[in-house]
């Protein structure tokens, strides 16, 4: 593999004068973390050893830098996409991505030879873009359910694992797609999905690949990812199946006047079907501030999983297929060619006329920030696994650092995805360091954060009903008005440990669109709300979300 170079903003050989304002901002954050230069390029392992119970020794997490990425991108190797690797990598670089994952759809042409052809271009893209981390992945059609990102660390077997997995476990290729309550094959298909995740886990544990991760994509788009399936996937291999898209791609789908009067952000334009899990309300099929209902609902499905005391991460990404207002169209097939015979679409052709599309370029609108202690492929995957993740839309923030500390300590405490062990009644401080946007975003808007919400939920352990989607003891416990504040500042939020273990997570927005949350004002007085069909300008309704920090109360 080509020698990897640091991103421009993290490379000491690049002068500060050569960076744009956000690059300067990110370099400042890196310096404050003590990870600039060799400390970042050759730093310690990304995740310290954990005890058997998952706690980090001493209750301390290292200082982190955050790398920006996108784990859901399609190219000409997907039957319904359009762009070349070069186009997508260049766009990712333009919009500040440090890492990206190409996730082509499962397909017979892809499984037979497309993935191998794709790998040659992946290697070429890595060589052409030495300042980016470019992963090869797959969008897996989960048996009986929706789609998943599956990706591996670069290595000699990265393609072999993906193609063997695709052929043996893909719901589309096996016709294991049925998952409705009335379908005779549902139990078999759901079981096959669990076998698939366990198989990936064995490839990692055996050392055949250095690492592999799975994340559920657009979970509520069709309502076919039931709560019990999501818990089954997580429980099959928690170090492999680490989370889900908190917000889908296709965020440009409802730009006014663009796709149609009924369009919704994320292309969440579906109704319940015979394959849908019947326990979801009709409102679950919409997005809220661009976020999936499962994530956006305080006290909803995501919180019900966190309330079991187990990490399950959220992310966001472009799901790039066809970019809004882009002028490229698919090229023409040669006589006799099809996707199944070539494994690849013809290169696109520029028309100079805007073409249909719902997506943004990678990094243009949706960004997943992953905390690491060094730069590299395995560091990104380790940061994702550890849950050191926050996400934003519209470049709402330059930086977010979260630390939960015991007031009796003077240490750094724990950060996103971490666990802090405390005594009943102990006083804690949640330190939230915000770095506001330093430049206009790709739409020409200088984002302004209006508020930060602190969300707290009780941890009650495994649920008796694995199809529950509610966490009745989770709610917004504080809202901090930060409108007008700029630069880097720290909010210090006092918390007290009660009788029960709990978790806290963060959310915030530009304050332009909010209302009573889905489960009522007592739970969420000013959460994200759906937009009117066909009238969902994403740049006018931007949010950030963070992963949780868990607090384990002794004796609880």
Coordinates of C-alpha atoms in Angstrom, one line a residue:
X1 CA 0.0 0.0 0.0
X2 CA 1.2 3.5 -0.8
X3 CA 2.8 5.3 2.2
X4 CA 0.2 7.3 3.9
X5 CA 0.6 11.1 4.4
X6 CA -1.0 13.2 7.1
X7 CA -3.9 15.4 6.1
X8 CA -2.9 18.9 5.1
X9 CA -4.2 20.4 8.3
X10 CA -2.3 17.9 10.4
X11 CA 1.0 18.1 8.5
X12 CA 3.6 20.3 10.2
X13 CA 5.4 20.7 6.8
X14 CA 2.4 22.6 5.5
X15 CA 2.4 26.2 6.6
X16 CA -0.4 27.7 8.5
X17 CA -0.7 30.3 5.8
X18 CA -1.6 27.5 3.3
X19 CA -4.7 26.4 5.2
X20 CA -8.2 27.7 5.0
X21 CA -9.9 28.9 8.2
X22 CA -11.3 25.5 9.0
X23 CA -7.9 23.9 8.5
X24 CA -6.4 26.4 10.9
X25 CA -9.2 25.7 13.4
X26 CA -8.6 21.9 13.1
X27 CA -4.9 22.3 13.5
X28 CA -5.5 24.3 16.7
X29 CA -7.6 21.5 18.1
X30 CA -4.9 19.0 17.2
X31 CA -2.3 21.1 19.0
X32 CA -4.4 21.4 22.1
X33 CA -4.8 17.6 22.1
X34 CA -0.9 17.4 22.1
X35 CA -1.0 15.3 18.9
X36 CA 0.6 17.5 16.3
X37 CA 3.3 16.2 14.0
X38 CA 5.0 12.9 14.9
X39 CA 2.8 12.5 18.0
X40 CA -0.1 12.1 15.6
X41 CA 1.7 10.2 12.8
X42 CA 3.3 7.7 15.1
X43 CA 1.3 8.0 18.3
X44 CA 0.2 5.3 20.7
X45 CA -2.5 2.7 19.9
X46 CA -5.9 4.3 19.3
X47 CA -7.7 2.6 22.2
X48 CA -6.1 1.6 25.5
X49 CA -6.6 -1.9 26.9
X50 CA -10.0 -2.5 28.6
X51 CA -10.9 -4.7 31.5
X52 CA -13.1 -7.6 30.9
X53 CA -16.2 -5.5 31.9
X54 CA -15.4 -3.0 29.2
X55 CA -14.2 -0.2 31.5
X56 CA -10.9 1.6 30.7
X57 CA -8.3 1.3 33.5
X58 CA -8.4 4.2 35.9
X59 CA -11.5 5.7 34.3
X60 CA -9.4 8.0 32.1
X61 CA -9.5 8.4 28.3
X62 CA -6.6 9.8 26.3
X63 CA -6.6 13.1 24.5
X64 CA -8.1 12.8 21.1
X65 CA -8.0 14.3 17.6
X66 CA -11.1 14.0 15.5
X67 CA -11.0 12.7 11.9
X68 CA -13.9 13.5 9.6
X69 CA -15.4 10.8 7.4
X70 CA -18.2 9.1 5.5
X71 CA -18.8 5.4 5.6
X72 CA -21.5 5.1 2.8
X73 CA -20.5 6.1 -0.7
X74 CA -21.3 4.6 -4.1
X75 CA -19.4 4.7 -7.4
X76 CA -19.7 3.2 -10.9
X77 CA -19.4 -0.2 -9.3
X78 CA -23.0 0.2 -7.9
X79 CA -25.8 -0.5 -10.4
X80 CA -27.7 2.7 -9.5
X81 CA -24.9 5.2 -9.0
X82 CA -22.9 7.3 -11.4
X83 CA -19.4 8.6 -10.4
X84 CA -15.8 7.4 -10.6
X85 CA -13.5 6.9 -7.7
X86 CA -11.5 9.9 -8.8
X87 CA -14.5 12.2 -8.8
X88 CA -15.6 11.1 -5.4
X89 CA -12.2 11.2 -3.8
X90 CA -11.6 14.7 -5.2
X91 CA -15.0 15.8 -3.8
X92 CA -14.1 14.3 -0.4
X93 CA -10.8 16.2 -0.4
X94 CA -12.5 19.4 -1.4
X95 CA -15.0 19.1 1.5
X96 CA -12.5 18.1 4.1
X97 CA -12.9 14.4 4.5
X98 CA -10.0 12.5 6.2
X99 CA -11.5 9.0 5.6
X100 CA -14.1 7.5 3.3
X101 CA -15.6 4.1 2.6
X102 CA -16.8 2.9 -0.8
X103 CA -19.8 0.7 -0.2
X104 CA -21.1 -0.8 -3.5
X105 CA -24.4 -2.6 -3.6
X106 CA -24.4 -6.3 -3.6
X107 CA -25.1 -7.6 -7.1
X108 CA -24.3 -10.7 -9.1
X109 CA -22.0 -8.7 -11.3
X110 CA -20.3 -7.2 -8.3
X111 CA -19.9 -10.5 -6.5
X112 CA -18.6 -12.3 -9.6
X113 CA -15.9 -9.9 -10.6
X114 CA -16.9 -6.3 -9.9
X115 CA -15.3 -6.3 -6.4
X116 CA -12.0 -7.4 -7.7
X117 CA -12.0 -4.8 -10.5
X118 CA -13.1 -2.2 -7.9
X119 CA -10.1 -3.1 -5.7
X120 CA -7.7 -2.2 -8.4
X121 CA -9.2 1.3 -8.6
X122 CA -9.3 1.5 -4.8
X123 CA -5.5 0.9 -4.8
X124 CA -5.1 3.6 -7.6
X125 CA -7.3 6.0 -5.6
X126 CA -5.2 5.5 -2.5
X127 CA -2.1 6.2 -4.5
X128 CA -3.6 9.4 -6.0
X129 CA -4.9 10.6 -2.7
X130 CA -2.2 9.8 -0.1
X131 CA -3.7 12.3 2.4
X132 CA -7.0 10.4 2.6
X133 CA -7.8 7.0 4.1
X134 CA -9.9 5.1 1.5
X135 CA -11.6 1.9 2.6
X136 CA -13.2 -0.7 0.5
X137 CA -16.6 -1.9 1.7
X138 CA -19.9 -3.3 0.7
X139 CA -23.5 -2.3 1.2
X140 CA -24.9 -5.6 2.4
X141 CA -28.6 -6.5 1.9
X142 CA -29.3 -7.9 5.3
X143 CA -31.4 -11.0 5.1
X144 CA -35.0 -10.1 6.2
X145 CA -34.1 -6.4 6.7
X146 CA -32.5 -3.3 5.3
X147 CA -28.9 -2.5 4.2
X148 CA -25.6 -2.3 6.1
X149 CA -22.2 -0.9 5.6
X150 CA -19.6 -3.6 5.9
X151 CA -15.9 -2.6 5.6
X152 CA -12.5 -4.0 6.3
X153 CA -9.0 -2.7 7.1
X154 CA -6.7 -2.6 4.1
X155 CA -4.7 -5.8 3.8
X156 CA -4.1 -8.8 1.6
X157 CA -7.5 -10.4 2.3
X158 CA -9.8 -7.3 2.3
X159 CA -11.4 -8.2 -1.1
X160 CA -11.6 -11.9 -0.4
X161 CA -13.5 -11.5 2.8
X162 CA -16.0 -9.0 1.3
X163 CA -16.7 -11.2 -1.8
X164 CA -17.0 -14.4 0.2
X165 CA -19.3 -12.6 2.6
X166 CA -21.4 -11.2 -0.2
X167 CA -21.8 -14.6 -1.9
X168 CA -22.6 -16.5 1.3
X169 CA -24.8 -14.1 3.3
X170 CA -26.4 -11.4 1.1
X171 CA -30.1 -11.3 1.3
X172 CA -30.6 -10.1 -2.2
X173 CA -28.3 -12.7 -3.9
X174 CA -29.8 -15.5 -1.8
X175 CA -33.4 -14.3 -2.2
X176 CA -33.5 -14.2 1.6
X177 CA -35.3 -10.8 1.5
X178 CA -38.6 -11.7 3.2
X179 CA -38.9 -10.6 6.8
X180 CA -42.6 -9.8 7.3
X181 CA -44.7 -11.3 10.1
X182 CA -46.6 -13.5 7.7
X183 CA -43.7 -14.8 5.7
X184 CA -42.7 -18.4 6.3
X185 CA -39.0 -17.7 5.7
X186 CA -38.7 -14.8 8.2
X187 CA -37.1 -16.9 11.0
X188 CA -34.6 -18.5 8.7
X189 CA -33.7 -15.2 7.1
X190 CA -33.3 -13.4 10.4
X191 CA -31.1 -16.2 11.7
X192 CA -28.9 -16.0 8.6
X193 CA -28.2 -12.4 9.3
X194 CA -26.9 -13.3 12.7
X195 CA -24.8 -16.0 11.2
X196 CA -23.3 -13.5 8.8
X197 CA -22.2 -11.1 11.5
X198 CA -20.7 -14.0 13.5
X199 CA -18.8 -15.1 10.4
X200 CA -17.3 -11.7 10.1
X201 CA -16.3 -11.7 13.7
X202 CA -14.4 -15.0 13.2
X203 CA -12.5 -13.5 10.3
X204 CA -11.2 -10.7 12.6
X205 CA -10.6 -13.0 15.6
X206 CA -8.6 -15.4 13.5
X207 CA -6.4 -12.6 12.1
X208 CA -7.5 -13.3 8.5
X209 CA -8.3 -9.5 8.3
X210 CA -7.0 -6.9 10.7
X211 CA -10.4 -5.4 11.3
X212 CA -14.0 -5.4 10.0
X213 CA -17.0 -3.3 11.1
X214 CA -20.8 -3.2 10.3
X215 CA -23.2 -0.3 10.6
X216 CA -27.0 -0.5 9.8
X217 CA -28.0 2.0 7.1
X218 CA -31.2 4.1 6.9
X219 CA -32.9 1.8 9.5
X220 CA -36.4 3.3 9.4
X221 CA -36.6 4.1 5.7
X222 CA -38.8 1.1 5.1
X223 CA -39.6 0.1 8.6
X224 CA -38.2 -3.4 8.1
X225 CA -35.4 -3.3 10.7
X226 CA -37.4 -4.5 13.8
X227 CA -36.1 -3.7 17.3
X228 CA -35.4 -7.3 18.0
X229 CA -33.4 -7.7 14.8
X230 CA -31.2 -4.8 15.6
X231 CA -30.6 -6.2 19.1
X232 CA -29.8 -9.6 17.7
X233 CA -27.3 -8.1 15.3
X234 CA -25.6 -6.2 18.1
X235 CA -25.5 -9.1 20.4
X236 CA -24.1 -11.5 17.8
X237 CA -20.8 -9.6 17.8
X238 CA -20.8 -6.2 19.6
X239 CA -17.3 -5.4 18.4
X240 CA -18.3 -5.9 14.8
X241 CA -21.9 -4.7 14.6
X242 CA -21.3 -1.3 16.3
X243 CA -24.3 0.9 15.3
X244 CA -26.4 2.6 12.7
X245 CA -26.9 5.7 10.6
X246 CA -28.4 8.2 12.9
X247 CA -29.2 10.3 9.8
X248 CA -29.4 8.9 6.3
X249 CA -27.9 10.2 3.1
X250 CA -30.0 11.8 0.4
X251 CA -30.3 15.0 2.5
X252 CA -30.9 17.1 -0.6
X253 CA -34.1 15.1 -1.6
X254 CA -36.6 17.8 -0.5
X255 CA -34.9 21.0 -1.6
X256 CA -37.9 23.2 -2.6
X257 CA -38.7 22.9 -6.3
X258 CA -36.2 20.2 -6.9
X259 CA -37.5 16.6 -6.8
X260 CA -41.3 17.0 -6.3
X261 CA -44.1 18.1 -4.0
X262 CA -43.9 14.9 -1.9
X263 CA -40.2 14.6 -1.4
X264 CA -38.7 14.1 2.1
X265 CA -35.1 14.5 3.4
X266 CA -33.3 11.2 3.2
X267 CA -35.9 9.9 0.6
X268 CA -37.9 8.7 3.6
X269 CA -41.1 8.7 1.4
X270 CA -42.4 5.2 2.2
X271 CA -45.4 3.8 3.9
X272 CA -45.7 0.6 6.0
X273 CA -45.7 -2.6 3.8
X274 CA -46.2 -6.3 4.5
X275 CA -42.5 -6.5 5.2
X276 CA -42.5 -3.7 7.8
X277 CA -42.4 -4.4 11.5
X278 CA -46.0 -3.6 12.6
X279 CA -45.1 -2.0 15.9
X280 CA -43.7 1.2 14.3
X281 CA -46.0 4.2 14.1
X282 CA -46.5 5.8 10.7
X283 CA -44.4 8.8 11.9
X284 CA -41.3 6.4 12.1
X285 CA -41.1 6.6 8.3
X286 CA -40.1 10.3 8.3
X287 CA -37.0 12.2 9.1
X288 CA -36.8 14.8 11.9
X289 CA -34.3 17.6 11.2
X290 CA -32.9 15.2 8.7
X291 CA -32.3 12.5 11.3
X292 CA -33.9 9.1 11.4
X293 CA -36.8 8.7 13.8
X294 CA -35.0 6.0 15.7
X295 CA -32.3 8.5 16.6
X296 CA -34.2 11.8 16.7
X297 CA -36.9 10.6 19.1
X298 CA -35.6 11.3 22.7
X299 CA -36.7 8.2 24.6
X300 CA -37.1 6.3 21.3
X301 CA -35.4 3.2 19.8
X302 CA -31.8 4.4 20.0
X303 CA -32.3 5.4 23.7
X304 CA -34.0 2.1 24.4
X305 CA -30.9 0.3 23.3
X306 CA -28.6 2.6 25.2
X307 CA -30.8 2.1 28.3
X308 CA -29.6 -1.5 28.4
X309 CA -26.2 -0.1 29.2
X310 CA -24.5 -1.1 26.0
X311 CA -23.0 1.1 23.4
X312 CA -24.6 1.4 20.0
X313 CA -23.2 4.2 17.9
X314 CA -24.8 6.6 15.5
X315 CA -23.2 8.1 12.3
X316 CA -24.2 10.1 9.3
X317 CA -23.0 10.1 5.7
X318 CA -23.8 11.0 2.1
X319 CA -25.0 7.7 0.6
X320 CA -23.7 9.4 -2.6
X321 CA -25.4 8.1 -5.7
X322 CA -26.5 11.1 -7.6
X323 CA -25.6 14.6 -6.5
X324 CA -28.1 17.5 -6.4
X325 CA -27.7 20.0 -9.2
X326 CA -24.9 17.9 -10.7
X327 CA -24.6 17.9 -14.5
X328 CA -23.2 14.4 -15.1
X329 CA -25.2 11.5 -16.5
X330 CA -24.5 7.9 -16.8
X331 CA -22.5 6.9 -19.9
X332 CA -23.9 4.6 -22.6
X333 CA -23.5 0.9 -22.6
X334 CA -21.6 -0.8 -25.5
X335 CA -23.8 -3.2 -27.4
X336 CA -24.5 -6.4 -25.5
X337 CA -23.2 -5.1 -22.2
X338 CA -25.1 -5.0 -18.9
X339 CA -24.1 -4.4 -15.3
X340 CA -24.2 -8.2 -14.6
X341 CA -21.8 -8.8 -17.5
X342 CA -19.3 -6.1 -16.6
X343 CA -19.7 -5.4 -12.9
X344 CA -19.3 -1.7 -13.6
X345 CA -21.3 1.2 -15.1
X346 CA -19.8 3.1 -18.0
X347 CA -18.0 6.3 -17.0
X348 CA -20.3 9.3 -16.6
X349 CA -20.6 12.1 -19.2
X350 CA -21.0 15.8 -18.5
X351 CA -24.2 17.3 -20.0
X352 CA -23.8 20.9 -18.6
X353 CA -27.5 20.5 -17.5
X354 CA -28.6 19.7 -13.9
X355 CA -29.5 16.0 -13.6
X356 CA -31.9 14.3 -11.1
X357 CA -30.4 13.6 -7.7
X358 CA -31.0 13.7 -3.9
X359 CA -27.5 13.4 -2.5
X360 CA -24.6 15.7 -1.5
X361 CA -20.9 15.0 -2.3
X362 CA -19.1 13.2 0.5
X363 CA -18.3 15.7 3.2
X364 CA -20.4 18.5 1.6
X365 CA -23.2 18.3 4.1
X366 CA -23.0 15.2 6.4
X367 CA -20.0 14.5 8.5
X368 CA -19.0 11.8 11.1
X369 CA -16.2 12.8 13.4
X370 CA -14.2 10.0 15.0
X371 CA -11.8 10.5 17.9
X372 CA -8.3 8.9 17.5
X373 CA -4.9 9.2 19.1
X374 CA -3.0 8.7 15.9
X375 CA -3.7 8.8 12.1
X376 CA -4.4 5.6 10.2
X377 CA -6.9 3.1 9.0
X378 CA -7.0 1.0 12.1
X379 CA -7.1 4.0 14.3
X380 CA -10.3 5.2 12.6
X381 CA -11.9 1.7 13.0
X382 CA -10.8 1.5 16.6
X383 CA -12.3 5.0 17.3
X384 CA -15.6 3.9 15.7
X385 CA -15.6 0.8 17.8
X386 CA -14.9 2.7 21.0
X387 CA -17.9 5.0 20.2
X388 CA -15.7 8.2 20.1
X389 CA -18.1 9.7 17.6
X390 CA -20.1 12.9 17.1
X391 CA -21.8 14.0 13.9
X392 CA -23.1 17.2 12.3
X393 CA -24.9 18.5 9.3
X394 CA -24.1 21.6 7.3
X395 CA -20.6 22.0 8.9
X396 CA -22.4 23.2 12.0
X397 CA -19.3 22.9 14.3
X398 CA -15.6 22.8 13.8
X399 CA -15.0 20.8 17.0
X400 CA -16.7 19.1 20.0
X401 CA -14.9 17.7 23.0
X402 CA -16.8 16.0 25.8
X403 CA -15.4 14.9 29.1
X404 CA -17.3 13.6 32.1
X405 CA -15.3 13.9 35.4
X406 CA -15.8 13.2 39.1
X407 CA -15.6 16.4 41.1
X408 CA -13.2 14.7 43.5
X409 CA -10.8 14.0 40.7
X410 CA -8.5 16.3 38.7
X411 CA -8.1 13.9 35.7
X412 CA -9.3 14.1 32.2
X413 CA -12.3 11.8 32.9
X414 CA -14.0 9.8 30.1
X415 CA -15.2 10.9 26.7
X416 CA -17.8 9.7 24.2
X417 CA -18.4 6.0 24.2
X418 CA -16.7 5.7 27.6
X419 CA -17.7 4.6 31.1
X420 CA -17.2 6.3 34.4
X421 CA -17.6 4.4 37.7
X422 CA -19.0 6.5 40.5
X423 CA -20.5 6.2 44.0
X424 CA -24.2 6.9 44.7
X425 CA -24.8 10.6 45.2
X426 CA -21.4 11.6 43.7
X427 CA -21.1 15.0 42.1
X428 CA -20.0 15.0 38.5
X429 CA -19.2 17.6 35.8
X430 CA -20.0 17.2 32.2
X431 CA -17.4 19.4 30.3
X432 CA -18.5 20.3 26.8
X433 CA -16.0 22.2 24.7
X434 CA -17.5 23.6 21.6
X435 CA -15.5 25.1 18.7
X436 CA -17.9 27.1 16.5
X437 CA -17.7 27.2 12.7
X438 CA -14.8 29.3 11.5
X439 CA -15.9 29.7 7.8
X440 CA -19.0 29.6 5.6
X441 CA -20.2 26.1 4.8
X442 CA -20.4 24.9 1.2
X443 CA -23.7 26.7 0.8
X444 CA -22.1 30.0 1.7
X445 CA -23.7 30.1 5.2
X446 CA -21.7 30.7 8.3
X447 CA -23.3 28.2 10.7
X448 CA -24.3 29.4 14.2
X449 CA -25.0 27.0 17.0
X450 CA -28.1 28.2 19.0
X451 CA -28.4 25.6 21.8
X452 CA -26.9 22.5 23.3
X453 CA -29.3 19.9 24.8
X454 CA -28.2 17.4 27.5
X455 CA -30.1 14.2 27.3
X456 CA -30.0 11.7 30.3
X457 CA -31.4 8.2 30.5
X458 CA -31.5 5.6 33.2
X459 CA -29.7 2.3 32.5
X460 CA -31.9 -0.6 33.5
X461 CA -30.1 -3.6 31.8
X462 CA -31.3 -6.0 29.1
X463 CA -35.0 -5.5 28.2
X464 CA -37.5 -8.3 28.7
X465 CA -39.3 -7.4 25.4
X466 CA -36.6 -7.2 22.7
X467 CA -39.1 -5.4 20.5
X468 CA -39.5 -2.4 22.8
X469 CA -38.6 0.9 21.2
X470 CA -39.1 3.2 24.2
X471 CA -36.9 4.3 27.0
X472 CA -39.4 5.9 29.4
X473 CA -36.7 7.4 31.7
X474 CA -34.8 9.3 29.1
X475 CA -35.4 13.0 28.6
X476 CA -33.8 16.3 27.9
X477 CA -32.6 17.5 31.3
X478 CA -31.0 20.8 30.4
X479 CA -30.9 23.1 27.4
X480 CA -28.0 25.6 27.2
X481 CA -28.6 28.7 25.1
X482 CA -25.3 29.4 23.3
X483 CA -26.6 31.8 20.6
X484 CA -24.1 34.5 19.7
X485 CA -21.1 32.7 21.2
X486 CA -18.1 32.1 18.9
X487 CA -14.7 30.6 19.0
X488 CA -13.9 27.9 21.6
X489 CA -15.7 27.8 24.9
X490 CA -16.5 25.2 27.5
X491 CA -19.9 24.5 29.1
X492 CA -19.6 22.9 32.6
X493 CA -22.8 21.0 33.4
X494 CA -23.2 19.7 36.9
X495 CA -24.7 16.2 37.3
X496 CA -25.4 14.1 40.3
X497 CA -25.3 10.3 40.4
X498 CA -28.5 8.9 41.8
X499 CA -29.4 5.3 42.7
X500 CA -29.3 4.1 39.1
X501 CA -26.6 3.9 36.5
X502 CA -27.3 6.2 33.6
X503 CA -25.9 7.7 30.4
X504 CA -25.8 11.2 29.0
X505 CA -25.6 12.3 25.4
X506 CA -25.7 15.7 23.5
X507 CA -27.6 17.3 20.8
X508 CA -27.8 20.8 19.4
X509 CA -28.9 22.8 16.4
X510 CA -28.9 26.1 14.6
X511 CA -32.3 26.8 16.3
X512 CA -34.1 27.5 13.1
X513 CA -36.7 24.6 13.2
X514 CA -37.8 22.8 16.3
X515 CA -40.9 21.9 18.3
X516 CA -42.3 19.4 20.8
X517 CA -40.5 16.1 20.5
X518 CA -42.2 12.9 19.3
X519 CA -42.9 11.6 22.9
X520 CA -44.1 15.0 24.3
X521 CA -42.8 18.2 25.8
X522 CA -42.0 16.7 29.1
X523 CA -39.5 14.5 27.4
X524 CA -38.2 16.8 24.7
X525 CA -39.6 20.4 24.6
X526 CA -37.8 21.6 21.5
X527 CA -36.6 18.7 19.4
X528 CA -36.3 18.3 15.7
X529 CA -39.5 18.1 13.7
X530 CA -40.5 16.8 10.2
X531 CA -40.7 19.3 7.4
X532 CA -43.6 19.8 5.0
X533 CA -43.3 17.5 2.0
X534 CA -41.3 19.0 -0.8
X535 CA -40.1 21.9 1.5
X536 CA -37.1 20.6 3.4
X537 CA -34.1 22.9 2.8
X538 CA -31.4 21.0 4.7
X539 CA -29.2 24.0 5.1
X540 CA -31.9 25.8 7.1
X541 CA -32.2 23.0 9.7
X542 CA -28.9 21.6 10.9
X543 CA -28.1 19.6 14.0
X544 CA -25.3 17.8 15.8
X545 CA -25.5 14.7 17.9
X546 CA -23.0 12.9 20.1
X547 CA -22.6 9.3 21.2
X548 CA -23.3 8.7 24.9
X549 CA -21.1 8.6 28.0
X550 CA -22.1 5.9 30.5
X551 CA -22.0 6.2 34.2
X552 CA -21.9 3.0 36.3
X553 CA -23.1 3.6 39.8
X554 CA -21.5 1.3 42.4
X555 CA -24.1 -1.0 43.9
X556 CA -26.8 -0.2 41.3

